[in-house]
Each structure stands twice: as structure tokens, then as C-alpha cells.
Amino acid sequence: MATGIVNLRTLILGLLALKPMSGYDVKRFLKGLSWLIGSPSPGSLYPILRTLLEDGRVTVETIPGVDRPPRKIYTITEAGRRELETWLDQPAAAQAPLKSFVMRLLLSDHYAPDVLCRHLGHRRDQVAAKKAGLLTMTQALDGNQDPGQHMALEYGLALASAELAWLERTLETLATKTGGEES
Amino acid sequence: MATGIVNLRTLILGLLALKPMSGYDVKRFLKGLSWLIGSPSPGSLYPILRTLLEDGRVTVETIPGVDRPPRKIYTITEAGRRELETWLDQPAAAQAPLKSFVMRLLLSDHYAPDVLCRHLGHRRDQVAAKKAGLLTMTQALDGNQDPGQHMALEYGLALASAELAWLERTLETLATKTGGEES
DNA sequence: ACACTCATGTAAGCTGTTACATGATTAA
DNA sequence: TTAATCATGTAACAGCTTACATGAGTGT
């Protein structure tokens, strides 16, 4: 079955949905966001662009550069947008890497705002579950064992709490902005 | 050159340094910590145990179980401890996954406390750099662009700030506990 | 002369996963 | 009898990286 078509492919497709770009442009864009999601190596980037083209998700236009190498500008197609929306419609898997959620943050505001809200809500539930799990673990090993484990759990808890707080804050501001008052 | 021998192998070796275990024990232990680092599939776990054995990092003792399958208990060797310490001595790479740092938290308190401090300090520097980078990015795109990017950056900033705060808090408590007062 | 940015790509390999295979014991 | 836990393992493949290859222009 395979998670199949997942990560880099979708990310690249998503960036091409923002605006048409060359492979090099994609590389630079992601390099700028490398603190958030890390940029792919050319060894994965270019092959992915080729498969996207073969699958009809993008079209190419080669622009012969004056005084510089020719650039191949990729533009997303209707089929490409459908693939992207299919991916955006399904919530991120529970153990999916952080990157997977950040990608949804980056891309989902181009579609209906409720898509973004759903992702935020889903993530909130996941992080809440994670926090609860970590709390259980902490109590389970209580005073009994090695400090390394304890410290690791505390660390995880601190991060989960902060993330949860941000998610709830953001959801609230979104609710007041779009929904207005409903009481 | 390759990062080579890195992740799962070292993690498993590290757990065997805590106490001798069977492959199944390792699996269960990591399943318990799955909220923090995620547990490996058997398809990677068992082959790694075999290579650790072939490399002389562990020894095996097969215990024929009464009424249950025989268990193969792996015990770390001196060579194994050396490999582990070599890994613990080098700081985590800047773009290394969170897991890599959590592993150091889990394992480093078995060695001198200054090893733990070095790792915490190093991580603090990395996260501080990340936070600074994200701030720069935020200012760079200022009022100009799409809200998705802005939101993703805010999210990254919130997480980085929380992590930095935890690291500094923890370093302080460690300093007062071990070093005492130095003024 | 040397190195760096622009711009594309390929080949080989590492790491890890999914899915399968085996087999015995215990609980519903 | 059906499933789950205990316990070990293999085969095939997905996904990504490192390192290389090419080639022009630009800066020091």
C-alpha cells in the first residue's frame, strides 16, 4: 500500500501551486525556510520534478537565459491541484513528522479557511494526546528510575505544552476573525 | 564519508548499555517511549542486533524459555561502550532530528554529568541560532506576503522559544546542583 | 588562478519501513 | 476457534542523501 507519494513530492507540488518556479527557485525557497522544514538535496528534487511532469501534474516551459543557463519553469496543472487538495484533505498521521504539519500550515490558507482550521484542530487533538501519554509515562516511572529518562520526558512535556498552547491560541484568534461571535 | 553508523544502531546500543536485554525487550521499552522518539520496526531492529553482534559490540546468551520461545539476551561489550561513548562525545549535528538530542538526554547521564551539560549547552546554542534565523525570516517577509508562511514562522518561533526557555532553565538547575556557587 | 553562484542532472548507497513468514502459548 | 502476546526473523522496496558530472558567468 505504502504511504506512497507523500512528502517531498507534495511539498514541491504545493510550492508550485503558490507560483510557477524552476527547480532552482524551489531549492532557494526551501533553503530560506530551512529552519522550519529543511531543504531537499538536488538528488531528490530534480527526479521528483521529472516524475511530476511525467504524471501530468505540472507542465514545463524552458526559458533560454540570456547570459545564463536556461531555466525550466514548472507550472502546476489541474490534475496537480487535485492531487494536492487530496493530500490537504486528509489529516496528518499521528506519528507524522512535524514537517508534515508545517507543510499544511504553509499551503492550506490558499484553500478555504476551514481547511486550515480542521488541520489546527486535528493537530491540537494529537498534541493533547501526546501530552497525556507523556504525563502517564512520567507518573508510571515516578521516583523509581534513572534521571535521563525523567529529563527526556520533562523535555517532551515542555515542548508538547508549548505547542498545545500555541495551537489553542491560534484557533481562538481564527475563530474570532472568521466566525465572529456565536454566543 | 557518510554519517555512517548513526541512529537506530546507536539507540539500541545505548539501551543495551543501561541493561542487557532481548530484541523484544528493546522493542517494548521503545514502544513505551514512542511519544518521544518512536519505536523501530522489527525489520530494522533485528538486523541491527545481528550487525552489532558481528561487530563485537554485544554478546548473546540464548535462554531457552520454559513454556515460551527462547530469548536471546544481548549484553554490551567494552568495544560497544567505546562506540557509544564516541557517539556521545560528538555534539548533535545542527539539522539532526529532535530524536538525536533526546537520545543524548536519555543516555548521557550514565556518563559524567559534564557530558550532559555540554549537550544541553550545545543544543541551547543551536536553538538560539534557529530562533534568530526565524526572526530574521519573519522580518524579511514582513507585511508583504501570504499568511500561510507567516503562520508557519510564528509556529516555529513559538516552539523554538519554549525549547530555549526549557534548556536555559535546566542548565541553571544543573549548575546549582553540581557546581554550587562560583561567584 | 580560484572559488562561488546559477542551473541542471545522474549513480550509488544508506536507513528504515511494510509486509510477510514461523511457531508456540494464552485469553475471549 | 479466533485473536492476541511472546519472540524471532527475511525480502522487497520507498525515500532520501552524498558525491559526482557538466558548464557558463562572475567576483577576488
GROMACS .gro file of C-alpha atoms (C1' of nucleotides) in nm:
model
  422
    1MET     CA    1   0.000   0.000   0.000
    2ALA     CA    2   0.266   0.242   0.105
    3THR     CA    3   0.222   0.595   0.218
    4GLY     CA    4   0.338   0.639  -0.139
    5ILE     CA    5   0.351   0.983  -0.279
    6VAL     CA    6   0.393   1.175   0.039
    7ASN     CA    7   0.640   1.421   0.140
    8LEU     CA    8   0.882   1.598  -0.083
    9ARG     CA    9   0.669   1.542  -0.389
   10THR     CA   10   0.371   1.706  -0.225
   11LEU     CA   11   0.579   1.986  -0.081
   12ILE     CA   12   0.721   2.071  -0.422
   13LEU     CA   13   0.381   2.045  -0.581
   14GLY     CA   14   0.250   2.278  -0.311
   15LEU     CA   15   0.514   2.538  -0.380
   16LEU     CA   16   0.438   2.521  -0.750
   17ALA     CA   17   0.076   2.589  -0.656
   18LEU     CA   18   0.185   2.919  -0.498
   19LYS     CA   19   0.351   3.025  -0.821
   20PRO     CA   20   0.536   2.873  -1.118
   21MET     CA   21   0.901   2.813  -1.045
   22SER     CA   22   1.215   2.644  -1.169
   23GLY     CA   23   1.382   2.365  -0.974
   24TYR     CA   24   1.643   2.610  -0.860
   25ASP     CA   25   1.377   2.851  -0.736
   26VAL     CA   26   1.222   2.573  -0.530
   27LYS     CA   27   1.562   2.497  -0.387
   28ARG     CA   28   1.620   2.859  -0.285
   29PHE     CA   29   1.275   2.900  -0.141
   30LEU     CA   30   1.316   2.594   0.076
   31LYS     CA   31   1.666   2.695   0.174
   32GLY     CA   32   1.513   3.011   0.314
   33LEU     CA   33   1.269   2.806   0.517
   34SER     CA   34   1.533   2.552   0.613
   35TRP     CA   35   1.498   2.642   0.980
   36LEU     CA   36   1.144   2.518   0.960
   37ILE     CA   37   1.148   2.220   0.729
   38GLY     CA   38   1.492   2.173   0.582
   39SER     CA   39   1.566   2.180   0.211
   40PRO     CA   40   1.591   1.876  -0.013
   41SER     CA   41   1.906   1.768  -0.192
   42PRO     CA   42   1.919   1.810  -0.570
   43GLY     CA   43   1.937   1.435  -0.588
   44SER     CA   44   1.575   1.417  -0.483
   45LEU     CA   45   1.448   1.749  -0.613
   46TYR     CA   46   1.515   1.704  -0.984
   47PRO     CA   47   1.394   1.345  -1.014
   48ILE     CA   48   1.072   1.448  -0.840
   49LEU     CA   49   1.017   1.729  -1.087
   50ARG     CA   50   1.060   1.477  -1.367
   51THR     CA   51   0.803   1.238  -1.222
   52LEU     CA   52   0.559   1.524  -1.161
   53LEU     CA   53   0.595   1.610  -1.528
   54GLU     CA   54   0.550   1.250  -1.639
   55ASP     CA   55   0.240   1.221  -1.424
   56GLY     CA   56   0.092   1.533  -1.579
   57ARG     CA   57   0.090   1.725  -1.252
   58VAL     CA   58   0.298   2.005  -1.398
   59THR     CA   59   0.396   2.149  -1.735
   60VAL     CA   60   0.735   2.290  -1.830
   61GLU     CA   61   0.847   2.587  -2.025
   62THR     CA   62   1.214   2.621  -2.098
   63ILE     CA   63   1.330   2.978  -2.093
   64PRO     CA   64   1.664   3.022  -2.266
   65GLY     CA   65   1.853   3.254  -2.036
   66VAL     CA   66   2.044   3.546  -2.175
   67ASP     CA   67   2.394   3.518  -2.035
   68ARG     CA   68   2.292   3.236  -1.805
   69PRO     CA   69   2.181   2.872  -1.815
   70PRO     CA   70   1.832   2.809  -1.946
   71ARG     CA   71   1.568   2.779  -1.677
   72LYS     CA   72   1.289   2.524  -1.681
   73ILE     CA   73   0.981   2.682  -1.531
   74TYR     CA   74   0.727   2.436  -1.393
   75THR     CA   75   0.359   2.525  -1.371
   76ILE     CA   76   0.101   2.319  -1.184
   77THR     CA   77  -0.189   2.168  -1.380
   78GLU     CA   78  -0.546   2.091  -1.282
   79ALA     CA   79  -0.450   1.730  -1.212
   80GLY     CA   80  -0.171   1.863  -0.994
   81ARG     CA   81  -0.409   2.078  -0.793
   82ARG     CA   82  -0.638   1.782  -0.744
   83GLU     CA   83  -0.353   1.569  -0.611
   84LEU     CA   84  -0.252   1.848  -0.377
   85GLU     CA   85  -0.605   1.901  -0.249
   86THR     CA   86  -0.648   1.529  -0.191
   87TRP     CA   87  -0.339   1.540   0.026
   88LEU     CA   88  -0.453   1.852   0.210
   89ASP     CA   89  -0.792   1.698   0.274
   90GLN     CA   90  -0.656   1.409   0.471
   91PRO     CA   91  -0.531   1.488   0.821
   92ALA     CA   92  -0.166   1.425   0.905
   93ALA     CA   93  -0.094   1.084   1.053
   94ALA     CA   94  -0.039   1.077   1.428
   95GLN     CA   95   0.331   0.994   1.414
   96ALA     CA   96   0.394   1.203   1.106
   97PRO     CA   97   0.696   1.432   1.135
   98LEU     CA   98   0.647   1.794   1.237
   99LYS     CA   99   0.733   1.890   0.883
  100SER     CA  100   0.416   1.733   0.760
  101PHE     CA  101   0.208   1.970   0.971
  102VAL     CA  102   0.415   2.275   0.883
  103MET     CA  103   0.355   2.194   0.519
  104ARG     CA  104  -0.018   2.203   0.583
  105LEU     CA  105   0.018   2.539   0.757
  106LEU     CA  106   0.211   2.674   0.461
  107LEU     CA  107  -0.026   2.551   0.197
  108SER     CA  108  -0.374   2.535   0.340
  109ASP     CA  109  -0.453   2.904   0.353
  110HIS     CA  110  -0.476   2.901  -0.024
  111TYR     CA  111  -0.787   2.696   0.009
  112ALA     CA  112  -1.092   2.754   0.226
  113PRO     CA  113  -1.008   2.881   0.577
  114ASP     CA  114  -1.196   2.588   0.730
  115VAL     CA  115  -0.934   2.354   0.585
  116LEU     CA  116  -0.675   2.533   0.793
  117CYS     CA  117  -0.899   2.518   1.099
  118ARG     CA  118  -0.950   2.147   1.060
  119HIS     CA  119  -0.578   2.088   1.047
  120LEU     CA  120  -0.515   2.303   1.350
  121GLY     CA  121  -0.789   2.127   1.544
  122HIS     CA  122  -0.662   1.789   1.443
  123ARG     CA  123  -0.310   1.875   1.543
  124ARG     CA  124  -0.435   2.010   1.874
  125ASP     CA  125  -0.602   1.676   1.947
  126GLN     CA  126  -0.288   1.487   1.857
  127VAL     CA  127  -0.063   1.701   2.071
  128ALA     CA  128  -0.308   1.683   2.360
  129ALA     CA  129  -0.298   1.303   2.332
  130LYS     CA  130   0.079   1.309   2.320
  131LYS     CA  131   0.096   1.529   2.628
  132ALA     CA  132  -0.139   1.298   2.814
  133GLY     CA  133   0.071   0.998   2.712
  134LEU     CA  134   0.388   1.165   2.836
  135LEU     CA  135   0.220   1.254   3.165
  136THR     CA  136   0.115   0.894   3.211
  137MET     CA  137   0.468   0.778   3.141
  138THR     CA  138   0.608   1.029   3.391
  139GLN     CA  139   0.378   0.906   3.666
  140ALA     CA  140   0.444   0.544   3.569
  141LEU     CA  141   0.815   0.564   3.638
  142ASP     CA  142   0.764   0.809   3.922
  143GLY     CA  143   1.053   0.833   4.168
  144ASN     CA  144   1.191   0.496   4.075
  145GLN     CA  145   1.444   0.530   3.799
  146ASP     CA  146   1.725   0.690   3.608
  147PRO     CA  147   1.728   1.068   3.573
  148GLY     CA  148   1.794   1.054   3.198
  149GLN     CA  149   1.454   0.912   3.126
  150HIS     CA  150   1.292   1.160   3.360
  151MET     CA  151   1.464   1.451   3.196
  152ALA     CA  152   1.373   1.335   2.848
  153LEU     CA  153   1.010   1.311   2.949
  154GLU     CA  154   1.013   1.656   3.106
  155TYR     CA  155   1.162   1.793   2.788
  156GLY     CA  156   0.893   1.629   2.578
  157LEU     CA  157   0.626   1.762   2.810
  158ALA     CA  158   0.757   2.116   2.793
  159LEU     CA  159   0.755   2.110   2.413
  160ALA     CA  160   0.413   1.950   2.390
  161SER     CA  161   0.265   2.203   2.633
  162ALA     CA  162   0.404   2.496   2.441
  163GLU     CA  163   0.278   2.358   2.113
  164LEU     CA  164  -0.065   2.292   2.256
  165ALA     CA  165  -0.083   2.646   2.393
  166TRP     CA  166   0.009   2.794   2.056
  167LEU     CA  167  -0.247   2.581   1.874
  168GLU     CA  168  -0.525   2.683   2.110
  169ARG     CA  169  -0.432   3.048   2.094
  170THR     CA  170  -0.423   3.039   1.716
  171LEU     CA  171  -0.753   2.858   1.688
  172GLU     CA  172  -0.914   3.121   1.906
  173THR     CA  173  -0.787   3.413   1.704
  174LEU     CA  174  -0.901   3.239   1.387
  175ALA     CA  175  -1.246   3.182   1.534
  176THR     CA  176  -1.291   3.545   1.631
  177LYS     CA  177  -1.162   3.660   1.294
  178THR     CA  178  -1.378   3.444   1.068
  179GLY     CA  179  -1.677   3.329   1.271
  180GLY     CA  180  -1.725   3.642   1.471
  181GLU     CA  181  -1.928   3.590   1.787
  182GLU     CA  182  -2.154   3.292   1.827
  183SER     CA  183  -2.263   3.312   2.192
  184MET     CA  184   3.207   0.971   0.413
  185ALA     CA  185   2.853   0.935   0.540
  186THR     CA  186   2.727   0.996   0.887
  187GLY     CA  187   2.752   0.620   0.886
  188ILE     CA  188   2.652   0.428   1.189
  189VAL     CA  189   2.413   0.673   1.342
  190ASN     CA  190   2.072   0.645   1.468
  191LEU     CA  191   1.888   0.329   1.546
  192ARG     CA  192   2.207   0.136   1.589
  193THR     CA  193   2.335   0.377   1.850
  194LEU     CA  194   1.998   0.399   2.021
  195ILE     CA  195   1.981   0.022   2.059
  196LEU     CA  196   2.340   0.007   2.173
  197GLY     CA  197   2.259   0.276   2.428
  198LEU     CA  198   1.966   0.085   2.568
  199LEU     CA  199   2.180  -0.226   2.598
  200ALA     CA  200   2.425  -0.012   2.795
  201LEU     CA  201   2.151   0.056   3.051
  202LYS     CA  202   2.099  -0.315   3.100
  203PRO     CA  203   2.114  -0.641   2.899
  204MET     CA  204   1.800  -0.704   2.700
  205SER     CA  205   1.647  -0.915   2.429
  206GLY     CA  206   1.532  -0.767   2.100
  207TYR     CA  207   1.178  -0.789   2.220
  208ASP     CA  208   1.264  -0.604   2.540
  209VAL     CA  209   1.415  -0.324   2.335
  210LYS     CA  210   1.101  -0.311   2.129
  211ARG     CA  211   0.879  -0.283   2.436
  212PHE     CA  212   1.099  -0.024   2.600
  213LEU     CA  213   1.090   0.197   2.292
  214LYS     CA  214   0.719   0.142   2.247
  215GLY     CA  215   0.679   0.294   2.593
  216LEU     CA  216   0.879   0.595   2.485
  217SER     CA  217   0.713   0.613   2.145
  218TRP     CA  218   0.566   0.954   2.223
  219LEU     CA  219   0.919   1.083   2.248
  220ILE     CA  220   1.116   0.901   1.983
  221GLY     CA  221   0.900   0.641   1.812
  222SER     CA  222   0.979   0.272   1.807
  223PRO     CA  223   1.159   0.091   1.528
  224SER     CA  224   1.005  -0.177   1.314
  225PRO     CA  225   1.123  -0.535   1.362
  226GLY     CA  226   1.256  -0.515   1.009
  227SER     CA  227   1.527  -0.279   1.129
  228LEU     CA  228   1.562  -0.390   1.490
  229TYR     CA  229   1.669  -0.748   1.437
  230PRO     CA  230   1.914  -0.688   1.153
  231ILE     CA  231   2.080  -0.420   1.365
  232LEU     CA  232   2.118  -0.659   1.656
  233ARG     CA  233   2.285  -0.904   1.419
  234THR     CA  234   2.534  -0.646   1.291
  235LEU     CA  235   2.609  -0.531   1.647
  236LEU     CA  236   2.690  -0.892   1.726
  237GLU     CA  237   2.905  -0.937   1.416
  238ASP     CA  238   3.093  -0.618   1.501
  239GLY     CA  239   3.164  -0.742   1.852
  240ARG     CA  240   2.964  -0.461   2.017
  241VAL     CA  241   2.745  -0.708   2.202
  242THR     CA  242   2.742  -1.070   2.310
  243VAL     CA  243   2.441  -1.302   2.313
  244GLU     CA  244   2.316  -1.557   2.552
  245THR     CA  245   2.023  -1.767   2.445
  246ILE     CA  246   1.794  -1.850   2.731
  247PRO     CA  247   1.565  -2.141   2.647
  248GLY     CA  248   1.232  -2.026   2.782
  249VAL     CA  249   1.020  -2.265   2.980
  250ASP     CA  250   0.679  -2.262   2.814
  251ARG     CA  251   0.776  -1.979   2.584
  252PRO     CA  252   1.005  -1.902   2.291
  253PRO     CA  253   1.376  -1.884   2.375
  254ARG     CA  254   1.502  -1.533   2.437
  255LYS     CA  255   1.832  -1.401   2.310
  256ILE     CA  256   1.974  -1.166   2.569
  257TYR     CA  257   2.222  -0.915   2.434
  258THR     CA  258   2.492  -0.768   2.656
  259ILE     CA  259   2.711  -0.474   2.558
  260THR     CA  260   3.088  -0.528   2.537
  261GLU     CA  261   3.378  -0.293   2.601
  262ALA     CA  262   3.403  -0.224   2.227
  263GLY     CA  263   3.033  -0.144   2.234
  264ARG     CA  264   3.076   0.105   2.516
  265ARG     CA  265   3.359   0.270   2.328
  266GLU     CA  266   3.145   0.311   2.018
  267LEU     CA  267   2.866   0.456   2.229
  268GLU     CA  268   3.094   0.699   2.409
  269THR     CA  269   3.245   0.811   2.080
  270TRP     CA  270   2.895   0.894   1.962
  271LEU     CA  271   2.804   1.069   2.286
  272ASP     CA  272   3.122   1.274   2.272
  273GLN     CA  273   3.037   1.437   1.945
  274PRO     CA  274   2.765   1.702   1.954
  275ALA     CA  275   2.447   1.650   1.753
  276ALA     CA  276   2.456   1.797   1.404
  277ALA     CA  277   2.268   2.123   1.358
  278GLN     CA  278   1.994   1.980   1.139
  279ALA     CA  279   1.980   1.648   1.322
  280PRO     CA  280   1.630   1.538   1.415
  281LEU     CA  281   1.497   1.608   1.764
  282LYS     CA  282   1.526   1.238   1.833
  283SER     CA  283   1.901   1.262   1.815
  284PHE     CA  284   1.905   1.507   2.105
  285VAL     CA  285   1.652   1.314   2.311
  286MET     CA  286   1.874   1.010   2.275
  287ARG     CA  287   2.159   1.208   2.424
  288LEU     CA  288   1.938   1.317   2.712
  289LEU     CA  289   1.840   0.958   2.774
  290LEU     CA  290   2.187   0.816   2.764
  291SER     CA  291   2.431   1.081   2.876
  292ASP     CA  292   2.356   1.081   3.246
  293HIS     CA  293   2.522   0.742   3.269
  294TYR     CA  294   2.850   0.914   3.198
  295ALA     CA  295   3.000   1.220   3.361
  296PRO     CA  296   2.745   1.498   3.428
  297ASP     CA  297   2.954   1.741   3.228
  298VAL     CA  298   2.876   1.537   2.916
  299LEU     CA  299   2.509   1.610   2.973
  300CYS     CA  300   2.586   1.978   3.032
  301ARG     CA  301   2.782   2.004   2.712
  302HIS     CA  302   2.495   1.858   2.515
  303LEU     CA  303   2.244   2.090   2.676
  304GLY     CA  304   2.467   2.390   2.611
  305HIS     CA  305   2.523   2.288   2.254
  306ARG     CA  306   2.155   2.240   2.193
  307ARG     CA  307   2.083   2.576   2.352
  308ASP     CA  308   2.318   2.742   2.106
  309GLN     CA  309   2.159   2.563   1.814
  310VAL     CA  310   1.806   2.652   1.916
  311ALA     CA  311   1.908   3.012   1.981
  312ALA     CA  312   2.054   3.026   1.629
  313LYS     CA  313   1.736   2.875   1.489
  314LYS     CA  314   1.522   3.127   1.672
  315ALA     CA  315   1.735   3.411   1.543
  316GLY     CA  316   1.709   3.273   1.191
  317LEU     CA  317   1.333   3.251   1.215
  318LEU     CA  318   1.313   3.607   1.347
  319THR     CA  319   1.519   3.729   1.055
  320MET     CA  320   1.291   3.545   0.816
  321THR     CA  321   0.983   3.695   0.980
  322GLN     CA  322   1.117   4.046   0.942
  323ALA     CA  323   1.234   3.974   0.588
  324LEU     CA  324   0.887   3.897   0.458
  325ASP     CA  325   0.728   4.149   0.692
  326GLY     CA  326   0.386   4.272   0.585
  327ASN     CA  327   0.428   4.168   0.227
  328GLN     CA  328   0.306   3.815   0.175
  329ASP     CA  329   0.085   3.516   0.224
  330PRO     CA  330  -0.046   3.440   0.572
  331GLY     CA  331   0.048   3.071   0.549
  332GLN     CA  332   0.417   3.148   0.555
  333HIS     CA  333   0.370   3.395   0.835
  334MET     CA  334   0.178   3.146   1.043
  335ALA     CA  335   0.435   2.873   0.987
  336LEU     CA  336   0.711   3.106   1.102
  337GLU     CA  337   0.517   3.209   1.412
  338TYR     CA  338   0.464   2.846   1.492
  339GLY     CA  339   0.834   2.770   1.457
  340LEU     CA  340   0.919   3.070   1.671
  341ALA     CA  341   0.683   2.964   1.948
  342LEU     CA  342   0.833   2.617   1.959
  343ALA     CA  343   1.190   2.742   1.946
  344SER     CA  344   1.127   2.992   2.226
  345ALA     CA  345   0.974   2.729   2.450
  346GLU     CA  346   1.260   2.490   2.387
  347LEU     CA  347   1.518   2.757   2.453
  348ALA     CA  348   1.348   2.850   2.779
  349TRP     CA  349   1.346   2.489   2.895
  350LEU     CA  350   1.710   2.440   2.805
  351GLU     CA  351   1.818   2.750   2.996
  352ARG     CA  352   1.609   2.660   3.297
  353THR     CA  353   1.751   2.309   3.301
  354LEU     CA  354   2.108   2.427   3.262
  355GLU     CA  355   2.063   2.660   3.558
  356THR     CA  356   1.925   2.393   3.787
  357LEU     CA  357   2.208   2.164   3.683
  358ALA     CA  358   2.464   2.433   3.757
  359THR     CA  359   2.331   2.500   4.107
  360LYS     CA  360   2.312   2.128   4.177
  361THR     CA  361   2.662   2.027   4.068
  362GLY     CA  362   2.881   2.334   4.064
  363GLY     CA  363   2.728   2.515   4.357
  364GLU     CA  364   2.813   2.884   4.375
  365GLU     CA  365   3.105   3.024   4.181
  366SER     CA  366   3.073   3.397   4.236
  367DA     C1'  367   4.411   3.124  -1.064
  368DC     C1'  368   4.046   3.002  -0.756
  369DA     C1'  369   3.614   2.981  -0.587
  370DC     C1'  370   3.139   3.080  -0.584
  371DT     C1'  371   2.656   3.135  -0.776
  372DC     C1'  372   2.342   2.985  -1.136
  373DA     C1'  373   2.132   2.571  -1.321
  374DT     C1'  374   2.066   2.108  -1.433
  375DG     C1'  375   2.108   1.637  -1.366
  376DT     C1'  376   2.284   1.100  -1.254
  377DA     C1'  377   2.457   0.683  -0.971
  378DA     C1'  378   2.522   0.457  -0.576
  379DG     C1'  379   2.421   0.383  -0.134
  380DC     C1'  380   2.227   0.423   0.349
  381DT     C1'  381   1.841   0.395   0.656
  382DG     C1'  382   1.432   0.249   0.758
  383DT     C1'  383   0.952   0.072   0.650
  384DT     C1'  384   0.579  -0.255   0.510
  385DA     C1'  385   0.450  -0.683   0.463
  386DC     C1'  386   0.537  -1.143   0.508
  387DA     C1'  387   0.686  -1.595   0.747
  388DT     C1'  388   0.722  -1.900   1.159
  389DG     C1'  389   0.567  -2.105   1.579
  390DA     C1'  390   0.432  -2.164   2.049
  391DT     C1'  391   0.126  -2.007   2.445
  392DT     C1'  392  -0.262  -1.786   2.646
  393DA     C1'  393  -0.713  -1.540   2.679
  394DA     C1'  394  -1.211  -1.430   2.466
  395DT     C1'  395  -1.172  -2.102   1.702
  396DT     C1'  396  -1.017  -1.681   1.678
  397DA     C1'  397  -0.724  -1.350   1.820
  398DA     C1'  398  -0.358  -1.159   2.083
  399DT     C1'  399   0.100  -1.168   2.312
  400DC     C1'  400   0.568  -1.356   2.308
  401DA     C1'  401   0.965  -1.393   2.009
  402DT     C1'  402   1.236  -1.410   1.613
  403DG     C1'  403   1.344  -1.313   1.164
  404DT     C1'  404   1.359  -1.212   0.592
  405DA     C1'  405   1.260  -0.972   0.127
  406DA     C1'  406   1.139  -0.603  -0.119
  407DC     C1'  407   1.112  -0.150  -0.173
  408DA     C1'  408   1.046   0.366  -0.058
  409DG     C1'  409   1.266   0.776   0.031
  410DC     C1'  410   1.627   1.046   0.076
  411DT     C1'  411   2.141   1.175   0.087
  412DT     C1'  412   2.620   1.210  -0.067
  413DA     C1'  413   2.903   1.264  -0.408
  414DC     C1'  414   2.984   1.326  -0.868
  415DA     C1'  415   2.936   1.540  -1.351
  416DT     C1'  416   2.862   1.941  -1.655
  417DG     C1'  417   2.908   2.407  -1.797
  418DA     C1'  418   2.880   2.912  -1.821
  419DG     C1'  419   2.949   3.358  -1.574
  420DT     C1'  420   3.104   3.643  -1.201
  421DG     C1'  421   3.370   3.807  -0.846
  422DT     C1'  422   3.864   3.835  -0.560
   0.00000   0.00000   0.00000
